[in-house]
GROMACS .gro file of C-alpha atoms in nm:
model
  440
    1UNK     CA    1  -1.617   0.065   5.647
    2UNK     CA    2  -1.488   0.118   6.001
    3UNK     CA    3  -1.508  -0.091   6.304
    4UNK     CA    4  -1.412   0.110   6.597
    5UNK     CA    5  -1.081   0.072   6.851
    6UNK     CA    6  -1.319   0.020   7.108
    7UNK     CA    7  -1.435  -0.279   6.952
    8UNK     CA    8  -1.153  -0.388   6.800
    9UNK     CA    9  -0.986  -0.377   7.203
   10UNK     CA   10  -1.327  -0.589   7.340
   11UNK     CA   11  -1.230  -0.854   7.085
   12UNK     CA   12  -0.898  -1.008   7.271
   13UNK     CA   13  -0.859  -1.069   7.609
   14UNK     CA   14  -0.517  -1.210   7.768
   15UNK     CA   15  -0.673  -1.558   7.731
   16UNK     CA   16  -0.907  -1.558   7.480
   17UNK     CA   17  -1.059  -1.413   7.158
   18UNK     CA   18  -1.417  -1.340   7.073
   19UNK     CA   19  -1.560  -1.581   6.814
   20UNK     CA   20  -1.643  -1.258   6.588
   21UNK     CA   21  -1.270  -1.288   6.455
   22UNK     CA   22  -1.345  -1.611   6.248
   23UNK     CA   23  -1.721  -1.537   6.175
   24UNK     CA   24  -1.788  -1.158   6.087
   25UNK     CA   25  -1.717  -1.028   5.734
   26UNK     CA   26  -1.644  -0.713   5.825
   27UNK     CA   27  -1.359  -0.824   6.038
   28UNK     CA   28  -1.234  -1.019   5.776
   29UNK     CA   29  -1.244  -0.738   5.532
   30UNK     CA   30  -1.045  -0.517   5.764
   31UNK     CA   31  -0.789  -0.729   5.790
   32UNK     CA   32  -0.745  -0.715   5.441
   33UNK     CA   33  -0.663  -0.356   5.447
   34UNK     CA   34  -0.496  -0.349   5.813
   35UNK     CA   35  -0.299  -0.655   5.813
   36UNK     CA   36  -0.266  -0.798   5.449
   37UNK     CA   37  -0.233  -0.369   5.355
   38UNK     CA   38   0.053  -0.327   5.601
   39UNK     CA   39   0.233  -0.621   5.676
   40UNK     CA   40   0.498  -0.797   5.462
   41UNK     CA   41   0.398  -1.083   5.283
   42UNK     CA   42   0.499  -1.367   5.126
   43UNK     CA   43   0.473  -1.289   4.731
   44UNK     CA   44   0.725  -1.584   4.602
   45UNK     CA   45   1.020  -1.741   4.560
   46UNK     CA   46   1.295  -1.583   4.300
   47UNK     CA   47   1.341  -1.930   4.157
   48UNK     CA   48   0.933  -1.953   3.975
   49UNK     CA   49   1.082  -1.622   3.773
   50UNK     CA   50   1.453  -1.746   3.649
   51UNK     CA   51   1.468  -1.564   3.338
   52UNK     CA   52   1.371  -1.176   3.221
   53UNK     CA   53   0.988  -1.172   3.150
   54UNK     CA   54   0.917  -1.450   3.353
   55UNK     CA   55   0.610  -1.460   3.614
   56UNK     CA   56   0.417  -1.584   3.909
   57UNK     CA   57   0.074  -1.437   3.996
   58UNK     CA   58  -0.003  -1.436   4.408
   59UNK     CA   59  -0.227  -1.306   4.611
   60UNK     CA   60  -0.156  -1.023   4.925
   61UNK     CA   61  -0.476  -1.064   5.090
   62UNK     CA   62  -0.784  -0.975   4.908
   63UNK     CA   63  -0.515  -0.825   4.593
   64UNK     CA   64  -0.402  -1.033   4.303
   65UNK     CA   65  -0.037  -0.945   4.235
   66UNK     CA   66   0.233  -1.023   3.946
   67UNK     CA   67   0.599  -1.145   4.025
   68UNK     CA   68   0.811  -1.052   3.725
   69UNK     CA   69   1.173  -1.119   3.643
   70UNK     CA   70   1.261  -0.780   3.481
   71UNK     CA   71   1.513  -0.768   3.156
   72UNK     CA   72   1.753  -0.617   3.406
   73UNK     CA   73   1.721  -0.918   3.649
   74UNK     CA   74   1.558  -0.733   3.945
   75UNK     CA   75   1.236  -0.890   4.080
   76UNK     CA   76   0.918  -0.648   4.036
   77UNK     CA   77   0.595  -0.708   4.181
   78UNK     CA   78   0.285  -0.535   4.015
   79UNK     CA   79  -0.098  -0.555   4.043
   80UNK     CA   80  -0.250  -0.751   3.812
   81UNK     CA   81  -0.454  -0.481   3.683
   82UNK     CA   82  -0.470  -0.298   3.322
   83UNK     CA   83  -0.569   0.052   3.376
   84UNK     CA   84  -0.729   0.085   3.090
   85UNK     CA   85  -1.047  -0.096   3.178
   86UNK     CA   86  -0.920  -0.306   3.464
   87UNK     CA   87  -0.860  -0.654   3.319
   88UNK     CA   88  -0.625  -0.923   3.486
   89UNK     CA   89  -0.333  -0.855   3.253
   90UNK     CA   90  -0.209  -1.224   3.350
   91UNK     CA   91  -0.380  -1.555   3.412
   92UNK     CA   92  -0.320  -1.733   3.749
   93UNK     CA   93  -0.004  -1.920   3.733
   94UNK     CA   94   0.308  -1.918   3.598
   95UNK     CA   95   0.495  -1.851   3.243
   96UNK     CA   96   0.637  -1.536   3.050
   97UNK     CA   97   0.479  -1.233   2.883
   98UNK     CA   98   0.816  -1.207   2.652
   99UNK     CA   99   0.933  -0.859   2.655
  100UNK     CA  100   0.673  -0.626   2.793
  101UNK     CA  101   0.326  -0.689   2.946
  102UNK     CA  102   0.036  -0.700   2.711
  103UNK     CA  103  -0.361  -0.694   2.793
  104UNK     CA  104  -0.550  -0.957   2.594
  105UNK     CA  105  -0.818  -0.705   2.594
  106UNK     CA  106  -0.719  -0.423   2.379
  107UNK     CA  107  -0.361  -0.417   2.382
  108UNK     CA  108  -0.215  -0.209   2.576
  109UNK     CA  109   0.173  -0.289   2.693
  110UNK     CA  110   0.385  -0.258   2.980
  111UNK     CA  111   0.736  -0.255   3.091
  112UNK     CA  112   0.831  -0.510   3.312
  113UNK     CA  113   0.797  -0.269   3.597
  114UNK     CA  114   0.441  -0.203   3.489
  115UNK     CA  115   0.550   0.128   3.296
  116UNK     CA  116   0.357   0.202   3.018
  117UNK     CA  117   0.484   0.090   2.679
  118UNK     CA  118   0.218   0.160   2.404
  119UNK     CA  119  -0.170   0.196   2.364
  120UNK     CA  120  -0.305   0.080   1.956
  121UNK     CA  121  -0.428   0.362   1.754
  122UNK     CA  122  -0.301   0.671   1.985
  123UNK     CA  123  -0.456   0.883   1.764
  124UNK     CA  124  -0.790   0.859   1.950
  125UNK     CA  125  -0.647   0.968   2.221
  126UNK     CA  126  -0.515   1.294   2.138
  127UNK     CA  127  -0.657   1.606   2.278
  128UNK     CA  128  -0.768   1.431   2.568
  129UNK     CA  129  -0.610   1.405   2.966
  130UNK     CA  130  -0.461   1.096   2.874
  131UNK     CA  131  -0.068   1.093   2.929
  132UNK     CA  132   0.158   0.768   2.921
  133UNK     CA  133   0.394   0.917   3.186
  134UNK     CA  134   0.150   0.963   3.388
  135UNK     CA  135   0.070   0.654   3.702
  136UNK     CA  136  -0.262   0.649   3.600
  137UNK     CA  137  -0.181   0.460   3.245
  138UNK     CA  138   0.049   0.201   3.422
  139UNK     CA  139   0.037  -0.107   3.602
  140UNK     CA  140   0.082  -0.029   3.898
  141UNK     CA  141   0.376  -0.169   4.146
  142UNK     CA  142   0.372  -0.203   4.486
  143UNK     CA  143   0.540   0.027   4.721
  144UNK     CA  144   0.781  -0.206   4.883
  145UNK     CA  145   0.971  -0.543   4.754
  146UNK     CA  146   1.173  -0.689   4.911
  147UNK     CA  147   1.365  -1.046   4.906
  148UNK     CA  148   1.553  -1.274   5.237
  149UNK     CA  149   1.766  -1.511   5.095
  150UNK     CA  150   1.589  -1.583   4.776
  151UNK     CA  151   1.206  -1.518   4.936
  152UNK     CA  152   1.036  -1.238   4.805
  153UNK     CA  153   0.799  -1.021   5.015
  154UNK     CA  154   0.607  -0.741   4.941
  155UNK     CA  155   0.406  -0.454   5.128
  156UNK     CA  156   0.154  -0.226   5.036
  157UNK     CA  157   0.201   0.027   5.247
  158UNK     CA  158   0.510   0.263   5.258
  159UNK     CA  159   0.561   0.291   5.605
  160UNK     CA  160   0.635   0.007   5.842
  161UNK     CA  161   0.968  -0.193   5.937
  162UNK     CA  162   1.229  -0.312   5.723
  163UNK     CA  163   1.181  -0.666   5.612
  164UNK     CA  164   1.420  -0.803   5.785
  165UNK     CA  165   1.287  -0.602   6.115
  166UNK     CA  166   0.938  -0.768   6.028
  167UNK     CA  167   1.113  -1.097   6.029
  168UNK     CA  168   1.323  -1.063   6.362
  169UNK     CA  169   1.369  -1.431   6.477
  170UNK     CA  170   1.166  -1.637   6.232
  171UNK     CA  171   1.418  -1.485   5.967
  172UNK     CA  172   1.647  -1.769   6.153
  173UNK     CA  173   1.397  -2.089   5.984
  174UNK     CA  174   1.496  -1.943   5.642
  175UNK     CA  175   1.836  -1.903   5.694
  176UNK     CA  176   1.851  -2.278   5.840
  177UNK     CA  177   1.656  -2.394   5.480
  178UNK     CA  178   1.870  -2.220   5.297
  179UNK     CA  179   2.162  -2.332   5.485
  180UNK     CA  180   2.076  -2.678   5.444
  181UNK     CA  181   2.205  -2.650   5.112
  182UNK     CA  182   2.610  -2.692   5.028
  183UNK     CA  183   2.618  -2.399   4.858
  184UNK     CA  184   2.289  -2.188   5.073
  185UNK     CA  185   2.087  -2.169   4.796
  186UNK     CA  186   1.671  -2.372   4.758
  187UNK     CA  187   1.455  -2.350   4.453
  188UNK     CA  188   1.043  -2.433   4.448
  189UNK     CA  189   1.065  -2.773   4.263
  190UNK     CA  190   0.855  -3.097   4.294
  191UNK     CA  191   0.509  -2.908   4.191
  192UNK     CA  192   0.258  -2.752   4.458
  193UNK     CA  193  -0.053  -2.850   4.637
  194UNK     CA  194  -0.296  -2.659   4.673
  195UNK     CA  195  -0.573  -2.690   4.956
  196UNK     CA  196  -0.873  -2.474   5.005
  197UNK     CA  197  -1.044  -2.491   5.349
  198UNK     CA  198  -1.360  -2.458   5.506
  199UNK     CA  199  -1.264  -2.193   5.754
  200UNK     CA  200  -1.103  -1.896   5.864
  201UNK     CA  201  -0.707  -1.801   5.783
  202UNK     CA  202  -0.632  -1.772   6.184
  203UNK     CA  203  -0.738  -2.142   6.280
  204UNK     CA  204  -0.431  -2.265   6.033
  205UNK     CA  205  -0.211  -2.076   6.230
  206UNK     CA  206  -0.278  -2.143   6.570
  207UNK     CA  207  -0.282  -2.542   6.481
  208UNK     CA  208   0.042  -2.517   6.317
  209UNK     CA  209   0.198  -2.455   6.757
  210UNK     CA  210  -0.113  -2.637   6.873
  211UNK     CA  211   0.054  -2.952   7.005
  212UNK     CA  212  -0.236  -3.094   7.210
  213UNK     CA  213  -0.415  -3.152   6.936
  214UNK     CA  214  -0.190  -3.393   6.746
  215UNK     CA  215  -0.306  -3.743   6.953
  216UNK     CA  216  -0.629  -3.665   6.962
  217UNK     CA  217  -0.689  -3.525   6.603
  218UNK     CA  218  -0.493  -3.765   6.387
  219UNK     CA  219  -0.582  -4.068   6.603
  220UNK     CA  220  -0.682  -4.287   6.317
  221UNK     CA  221  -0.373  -4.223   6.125
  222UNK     CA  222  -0.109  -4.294   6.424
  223UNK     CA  223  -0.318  -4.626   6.485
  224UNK     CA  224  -0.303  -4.694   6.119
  225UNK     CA  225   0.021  -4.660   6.102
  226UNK     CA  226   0.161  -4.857   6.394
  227UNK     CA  227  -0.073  -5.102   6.229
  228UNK     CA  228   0.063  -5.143   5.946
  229UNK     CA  229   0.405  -5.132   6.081
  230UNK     CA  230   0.302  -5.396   6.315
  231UNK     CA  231   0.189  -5.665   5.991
  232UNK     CA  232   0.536  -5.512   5.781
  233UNK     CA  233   0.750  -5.601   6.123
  234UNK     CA  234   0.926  -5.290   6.077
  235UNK     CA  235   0.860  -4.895   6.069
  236UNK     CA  236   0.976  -4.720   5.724
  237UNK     CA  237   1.000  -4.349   5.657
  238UNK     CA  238   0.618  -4.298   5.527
  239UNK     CA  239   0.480  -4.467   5.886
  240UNK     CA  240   0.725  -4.310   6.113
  241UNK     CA  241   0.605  -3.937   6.017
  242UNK     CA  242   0.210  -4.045   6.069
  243UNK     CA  243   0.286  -4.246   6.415
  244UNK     CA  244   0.486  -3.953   6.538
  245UNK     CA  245   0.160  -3.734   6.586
  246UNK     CA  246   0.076  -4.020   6.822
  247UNK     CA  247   0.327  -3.936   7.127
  248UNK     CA  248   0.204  -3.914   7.472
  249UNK     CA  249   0.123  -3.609   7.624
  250UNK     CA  250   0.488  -3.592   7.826
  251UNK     CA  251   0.632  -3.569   7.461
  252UNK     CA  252   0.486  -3.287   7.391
  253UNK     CA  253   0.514  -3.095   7.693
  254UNK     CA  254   0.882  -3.084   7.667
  255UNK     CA  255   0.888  -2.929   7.320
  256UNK     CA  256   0.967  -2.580   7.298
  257UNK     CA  257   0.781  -2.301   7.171
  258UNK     CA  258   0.936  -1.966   7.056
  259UNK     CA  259   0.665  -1.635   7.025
  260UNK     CA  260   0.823  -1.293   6.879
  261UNK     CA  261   0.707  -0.979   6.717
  262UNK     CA  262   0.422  -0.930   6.493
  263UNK     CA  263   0.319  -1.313   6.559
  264UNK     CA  264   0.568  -1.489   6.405
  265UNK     CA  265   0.752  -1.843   6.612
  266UNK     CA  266   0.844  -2.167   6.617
  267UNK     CA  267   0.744  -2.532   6.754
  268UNK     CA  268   1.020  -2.737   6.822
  269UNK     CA  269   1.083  -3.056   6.545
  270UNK     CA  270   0.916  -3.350   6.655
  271UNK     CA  271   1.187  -3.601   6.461
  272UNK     CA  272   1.551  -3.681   6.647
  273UNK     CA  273   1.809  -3.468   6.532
  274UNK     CA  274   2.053  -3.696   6.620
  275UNK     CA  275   1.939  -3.924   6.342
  276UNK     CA  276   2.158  -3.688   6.130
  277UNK     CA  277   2.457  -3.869   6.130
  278UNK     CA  278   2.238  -4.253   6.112
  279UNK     CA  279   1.984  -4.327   5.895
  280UNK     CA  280   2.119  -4.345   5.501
  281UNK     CA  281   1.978  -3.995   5.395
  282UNK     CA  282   2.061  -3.797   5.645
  283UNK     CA  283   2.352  -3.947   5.641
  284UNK     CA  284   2.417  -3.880   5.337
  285UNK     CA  285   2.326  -3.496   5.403
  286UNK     CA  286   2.556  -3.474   5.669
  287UNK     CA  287   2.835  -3.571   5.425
  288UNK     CA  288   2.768  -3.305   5.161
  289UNK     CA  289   2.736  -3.079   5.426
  290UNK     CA  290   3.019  -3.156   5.584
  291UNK     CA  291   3.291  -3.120   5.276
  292UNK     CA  292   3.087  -2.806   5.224
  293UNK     CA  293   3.093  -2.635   5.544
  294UNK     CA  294   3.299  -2.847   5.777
  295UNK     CA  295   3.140  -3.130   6.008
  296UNK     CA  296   3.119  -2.922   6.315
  297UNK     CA  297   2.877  -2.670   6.110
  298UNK     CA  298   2.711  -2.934   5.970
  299UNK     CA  299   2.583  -3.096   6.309
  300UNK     CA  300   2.490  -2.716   6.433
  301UNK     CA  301   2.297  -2.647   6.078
  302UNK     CA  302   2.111  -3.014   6.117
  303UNK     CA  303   2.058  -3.003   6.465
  304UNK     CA  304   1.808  -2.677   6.395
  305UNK     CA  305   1.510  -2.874   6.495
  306UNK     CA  306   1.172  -2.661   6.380
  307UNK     CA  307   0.884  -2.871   6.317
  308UNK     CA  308   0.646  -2.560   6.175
  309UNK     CA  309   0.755  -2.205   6.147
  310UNK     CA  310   0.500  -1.900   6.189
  311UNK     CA  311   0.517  -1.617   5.976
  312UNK     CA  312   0.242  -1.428   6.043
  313UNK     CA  313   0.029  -1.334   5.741
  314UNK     CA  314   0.237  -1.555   5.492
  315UNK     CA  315   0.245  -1.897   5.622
  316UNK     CA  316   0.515  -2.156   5.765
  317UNK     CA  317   0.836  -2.252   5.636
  318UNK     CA  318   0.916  -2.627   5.731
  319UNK     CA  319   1.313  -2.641   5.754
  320UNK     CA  320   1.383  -3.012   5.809
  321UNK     CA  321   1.154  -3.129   5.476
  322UNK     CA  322   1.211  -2.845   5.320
  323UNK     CA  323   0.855  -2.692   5.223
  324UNK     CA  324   0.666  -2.343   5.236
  325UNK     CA  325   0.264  -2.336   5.359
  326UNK     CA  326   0.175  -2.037   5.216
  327UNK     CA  327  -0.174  -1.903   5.392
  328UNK     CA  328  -0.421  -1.733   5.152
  329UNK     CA  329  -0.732  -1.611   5.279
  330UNK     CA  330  -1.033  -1.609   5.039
  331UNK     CA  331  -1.321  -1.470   5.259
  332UNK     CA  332  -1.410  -1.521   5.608
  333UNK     CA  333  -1.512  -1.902   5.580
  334UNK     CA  334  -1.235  -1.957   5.313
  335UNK     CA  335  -0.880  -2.008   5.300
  336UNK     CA  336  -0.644  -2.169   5.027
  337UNK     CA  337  -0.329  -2.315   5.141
  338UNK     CA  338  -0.031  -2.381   4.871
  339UNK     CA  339   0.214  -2.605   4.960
  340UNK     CA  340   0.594  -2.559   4.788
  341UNK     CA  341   0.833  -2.765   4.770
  342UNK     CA  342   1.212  -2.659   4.785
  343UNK     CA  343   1.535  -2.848   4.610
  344UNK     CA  344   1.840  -2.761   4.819
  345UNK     CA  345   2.068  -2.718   4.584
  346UNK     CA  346   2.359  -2.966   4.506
  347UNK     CA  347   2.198  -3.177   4.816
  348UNK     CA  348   2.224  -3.551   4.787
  349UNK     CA  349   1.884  -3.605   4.524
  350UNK     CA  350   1.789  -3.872   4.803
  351UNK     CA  351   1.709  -3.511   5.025
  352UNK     CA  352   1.474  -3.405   4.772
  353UNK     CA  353   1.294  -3.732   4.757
  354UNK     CA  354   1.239  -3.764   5.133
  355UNK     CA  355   1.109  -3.407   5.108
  356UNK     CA  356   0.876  -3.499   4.877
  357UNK     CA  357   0.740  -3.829   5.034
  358UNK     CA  358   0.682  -3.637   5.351
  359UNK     CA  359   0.504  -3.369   5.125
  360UNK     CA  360   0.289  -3.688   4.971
  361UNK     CA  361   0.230  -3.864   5.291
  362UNK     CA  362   0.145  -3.513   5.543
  363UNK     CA  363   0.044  -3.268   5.307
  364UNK     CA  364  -0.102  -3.383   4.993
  365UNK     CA  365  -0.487  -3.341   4.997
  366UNK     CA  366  -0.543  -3.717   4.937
  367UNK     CA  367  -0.290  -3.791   5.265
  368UNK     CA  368  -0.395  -3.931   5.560
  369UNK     CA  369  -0.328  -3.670   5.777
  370UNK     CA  370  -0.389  -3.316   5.603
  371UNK     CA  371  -0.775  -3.409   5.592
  372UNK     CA  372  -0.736  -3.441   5.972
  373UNK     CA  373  -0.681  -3.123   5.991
  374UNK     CA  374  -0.940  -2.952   5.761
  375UNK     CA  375  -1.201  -3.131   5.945
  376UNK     CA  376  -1.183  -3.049   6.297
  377UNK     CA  377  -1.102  -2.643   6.107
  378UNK     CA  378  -1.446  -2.667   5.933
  379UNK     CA  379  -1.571  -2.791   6.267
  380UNK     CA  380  -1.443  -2.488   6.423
  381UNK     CA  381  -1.562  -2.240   6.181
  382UNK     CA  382  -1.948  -2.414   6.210
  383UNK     CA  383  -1.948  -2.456   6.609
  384UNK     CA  384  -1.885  -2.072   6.629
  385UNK     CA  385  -2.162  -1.961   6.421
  386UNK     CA  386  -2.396  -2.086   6.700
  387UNK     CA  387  -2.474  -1.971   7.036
  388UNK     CA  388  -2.339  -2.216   7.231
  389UNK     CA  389  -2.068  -1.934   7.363
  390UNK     CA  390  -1.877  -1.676   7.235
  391UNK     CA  391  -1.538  -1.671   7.405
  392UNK     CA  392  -1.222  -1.859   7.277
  393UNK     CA  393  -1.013  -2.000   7.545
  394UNK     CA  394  -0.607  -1.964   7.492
  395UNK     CA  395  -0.572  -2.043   7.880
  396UNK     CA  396  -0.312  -2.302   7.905
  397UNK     CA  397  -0.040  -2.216   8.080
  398UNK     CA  398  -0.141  -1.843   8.064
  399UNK     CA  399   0.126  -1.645   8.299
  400UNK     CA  400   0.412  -1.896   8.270
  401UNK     CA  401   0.562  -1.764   7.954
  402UNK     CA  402   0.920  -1.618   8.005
  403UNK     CA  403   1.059  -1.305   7.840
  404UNK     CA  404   1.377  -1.370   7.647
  405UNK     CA  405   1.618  -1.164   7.482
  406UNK     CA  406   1.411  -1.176   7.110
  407UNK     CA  407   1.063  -1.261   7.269
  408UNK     CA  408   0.936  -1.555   7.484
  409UNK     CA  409   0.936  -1.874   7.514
  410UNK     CA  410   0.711  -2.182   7.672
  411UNK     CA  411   0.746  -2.304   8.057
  412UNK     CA  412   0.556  -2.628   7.915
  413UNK     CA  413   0.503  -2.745   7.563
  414UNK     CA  414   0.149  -2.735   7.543
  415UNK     CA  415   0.101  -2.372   7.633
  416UNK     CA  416  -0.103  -2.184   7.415
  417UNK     CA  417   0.174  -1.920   7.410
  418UNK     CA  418   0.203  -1.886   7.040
  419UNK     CA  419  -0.194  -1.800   7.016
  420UNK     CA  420  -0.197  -1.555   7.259
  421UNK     CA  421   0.115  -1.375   7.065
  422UNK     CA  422  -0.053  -1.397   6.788
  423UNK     CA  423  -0.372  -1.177   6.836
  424UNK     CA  424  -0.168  -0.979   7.059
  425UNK     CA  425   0.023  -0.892   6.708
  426UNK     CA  426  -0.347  -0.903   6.535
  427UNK     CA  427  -0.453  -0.615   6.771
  428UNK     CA  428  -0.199  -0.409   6.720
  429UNK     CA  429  -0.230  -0.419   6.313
  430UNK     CA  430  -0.568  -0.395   6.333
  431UNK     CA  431  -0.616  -0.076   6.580
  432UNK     CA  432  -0.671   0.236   6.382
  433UNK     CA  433  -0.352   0.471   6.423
  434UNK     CA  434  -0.547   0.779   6.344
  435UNK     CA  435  -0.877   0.711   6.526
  436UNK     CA  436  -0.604   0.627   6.847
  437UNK     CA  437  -0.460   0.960   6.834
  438UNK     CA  438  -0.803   1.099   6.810
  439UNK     CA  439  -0.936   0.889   7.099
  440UNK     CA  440  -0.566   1.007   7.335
   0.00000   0.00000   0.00000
């Protein structure tokens, strides 16, 4: 299957999309092999494989995967494949397969690294092509691993950018999680959600910079919540982070948004970083930090302010409460989201537990925000399968955006900057290289 450049090109404008990227299968299965095949992605975190033999299946676009902790401590990533007839070697999820690999279909065993280890009853397969030493009898491991601080990304392709190149500034969000431990170290903890939606894998990342939508979209839980607060007299924790998706428009205007290479960027938080140093927890935080890294370094390291993080074809990191939404897609109309949870280790436990009310309150799929969210996506994906239009408009404050030294950034808060970088990065992965040089 081949689409074209030509049509690939007709499909984004400067200020708008064509409703075929959400709808048509065809897309959708090219950007499995031009995007999800190129592009680093998210695989895991080195913490859900502590010890040798321990593993966490994933997904890299349309291709279930195996993260292993090998006997020698290095972090492989295989498909989760037995060549023999093609059986999932693991189950989704995690645990250990011991020493080696082994199919529950007939046997056969693999290193950690997907080598093969033994077949039953070689005999049989004597005087025939088959050869253990040959790649064709293994599991089979992706061309490129690589791990940032603890998060573990693969690509199947063996060309491309370094990860850290990939990265370029969003790199910074997982240095500031990390950093926002007193020794720079997270681990997943606190179990995961997991979410599957109604709708394409691009609508979760536009609405993760989409900051008009936040008054209008969760309007019944802001005026639940300032409700509530209202009867209690007072405004704790769990309200505060549903009524802040309630500021007026002004609010959001000033925020900033960051767009750089290959998609990836940043909204600005949301939440005063100057509460660092006033309410209990953070607080508390502040003090670790301090005796860790002094308090001047503290107040820079808190004073990061990201609300969501963009890493294009993985998902978004969430510094402040400390959690990973990892972006699957399943098909065109389908998309599961996992959200992780990260301990920052030797933080104040009263960290962990705000982290995880926030997760609870915003992100569980029985919150009161989340399905919010899902609703108006589903919404989308349904109002573009008629013909009431075909364009997408990213308009808002088109021609505004200024250049900076590692990409741009917003004039105005509300500019749909970050969605126009996006499927300007989309484009690129999904033009044909080849058929380019054939059309210059």
């Amino acid at each position: 299957m081949s689409i074209p450049n030509e049509i690939i090109k007709s499909l984004v404008r400067p200020d708008g999309v064509h409703k075929m990227v959400y709808t048509d299968p065809e897309i959708f299965e090219l950007e499995m092999k031009r995007i999800y095949g190129k592009a680093w992605i998210y695989v895991g975190h080195e913490s859900q494989v502590k010890k040798a033999g321990d593993y966490h299946t994933s997904r890299l676009g349309n291709q279930d995967v195996v993260m292993v902790r090998a006997s020698d401590g290095q972090i492989q990533v295989v498909y989760n494949r037995c060549p023999h007839k093609g059986a999932k070697v693991v189950a989704d999820g995690d645990g250990s397969i011991g020493k080696f690999f082994r199919c529950p279909y007939h046997g056969w065993t693999f290193k950690h690294d997907g080598t093969h280890l033994s077949a039953p009853l070689k005999n049989g397969l004597q005087n025939t092509c088959f050869d253990p030493k040959l790649p064709d009898f293994s599991m089979r491991k992706l061309p490129r691993v690589s791990a940032y601080r603890g998060f573990v990304f693969a690509s199947q392709s063996t060309e491309g950018p370094d990860l850290v190149s990939f990265l370029s500034g969003a790199a910074s969000s997982i240095d500031n999680l990390c950093d926002r431990s007193p020794i720079g170290e997270v681990e997943v903890s606190g179990g995961v959600f997991r979410v599957v939606q109604r709708s394409n894998w691009k609508v979760f990342y536009e609405n993760l910079h989409d900051t008009m939508h936040a008054p209008v979209t969760h309007e019944s839980s802001v005026v639940s919540a300032r409700s509530t607060a209202e009867q209690l007299g007072s405004l704790p924790f769990e309200l505060l982070i549903m009524e802040g998706n309630g500021e007026p428009y002004e609010f959001w205007e000033k925020l900033e948004l960051r767009a750089y290479e290959n998609g990836h960027g940043y909204m600005e938080g949301i939440f005063d970083p100057a509460a660092a140093e006033r309410d209990p927890v953070s607080n508390e935080h502040f003090v670790a930090l301090s005796q860790a890294y002094g308090a001047d370094r503290a107040r820079e390291i808190l004073g990061m302010n990201r609300h969501n993080t963009v890493i294009y074809g993985s998902g978004s990191p969430h510094t402040v409460f400390q959690q990973f939404r990892v972006i699957r897609p399943i098909s065109v109309n389908r998309t599961l989201v996992e959200i992780q949870l990260f301990k920052l280790k030797e933080a104040p436990a009263s960290v962990f537990e705000r982290a995880m009310t926030y997760a609870n309150v915003i992100n569980s799929p029985s919150s009161n925000v989340m399905p919010d969210d899902v609703e108006v996506y589903a919404r989308c994906q349904e109002g573009n399968l008629t013909d009431g239009g075909d364009w997408i408009s990213m308009h808002r404050y088109m021609g505004t955006d200024l250049a900076v030294e590692d990409g741009m950034v917003s004039f105005n808060g509300t500019s749909e900057l970050p969605m126009r970088n996006q499927f300007a990065a989309w484009k690129r992965f999904m033009l044909d290289d080849d058929a380019e040089r054939d059309i210059a």
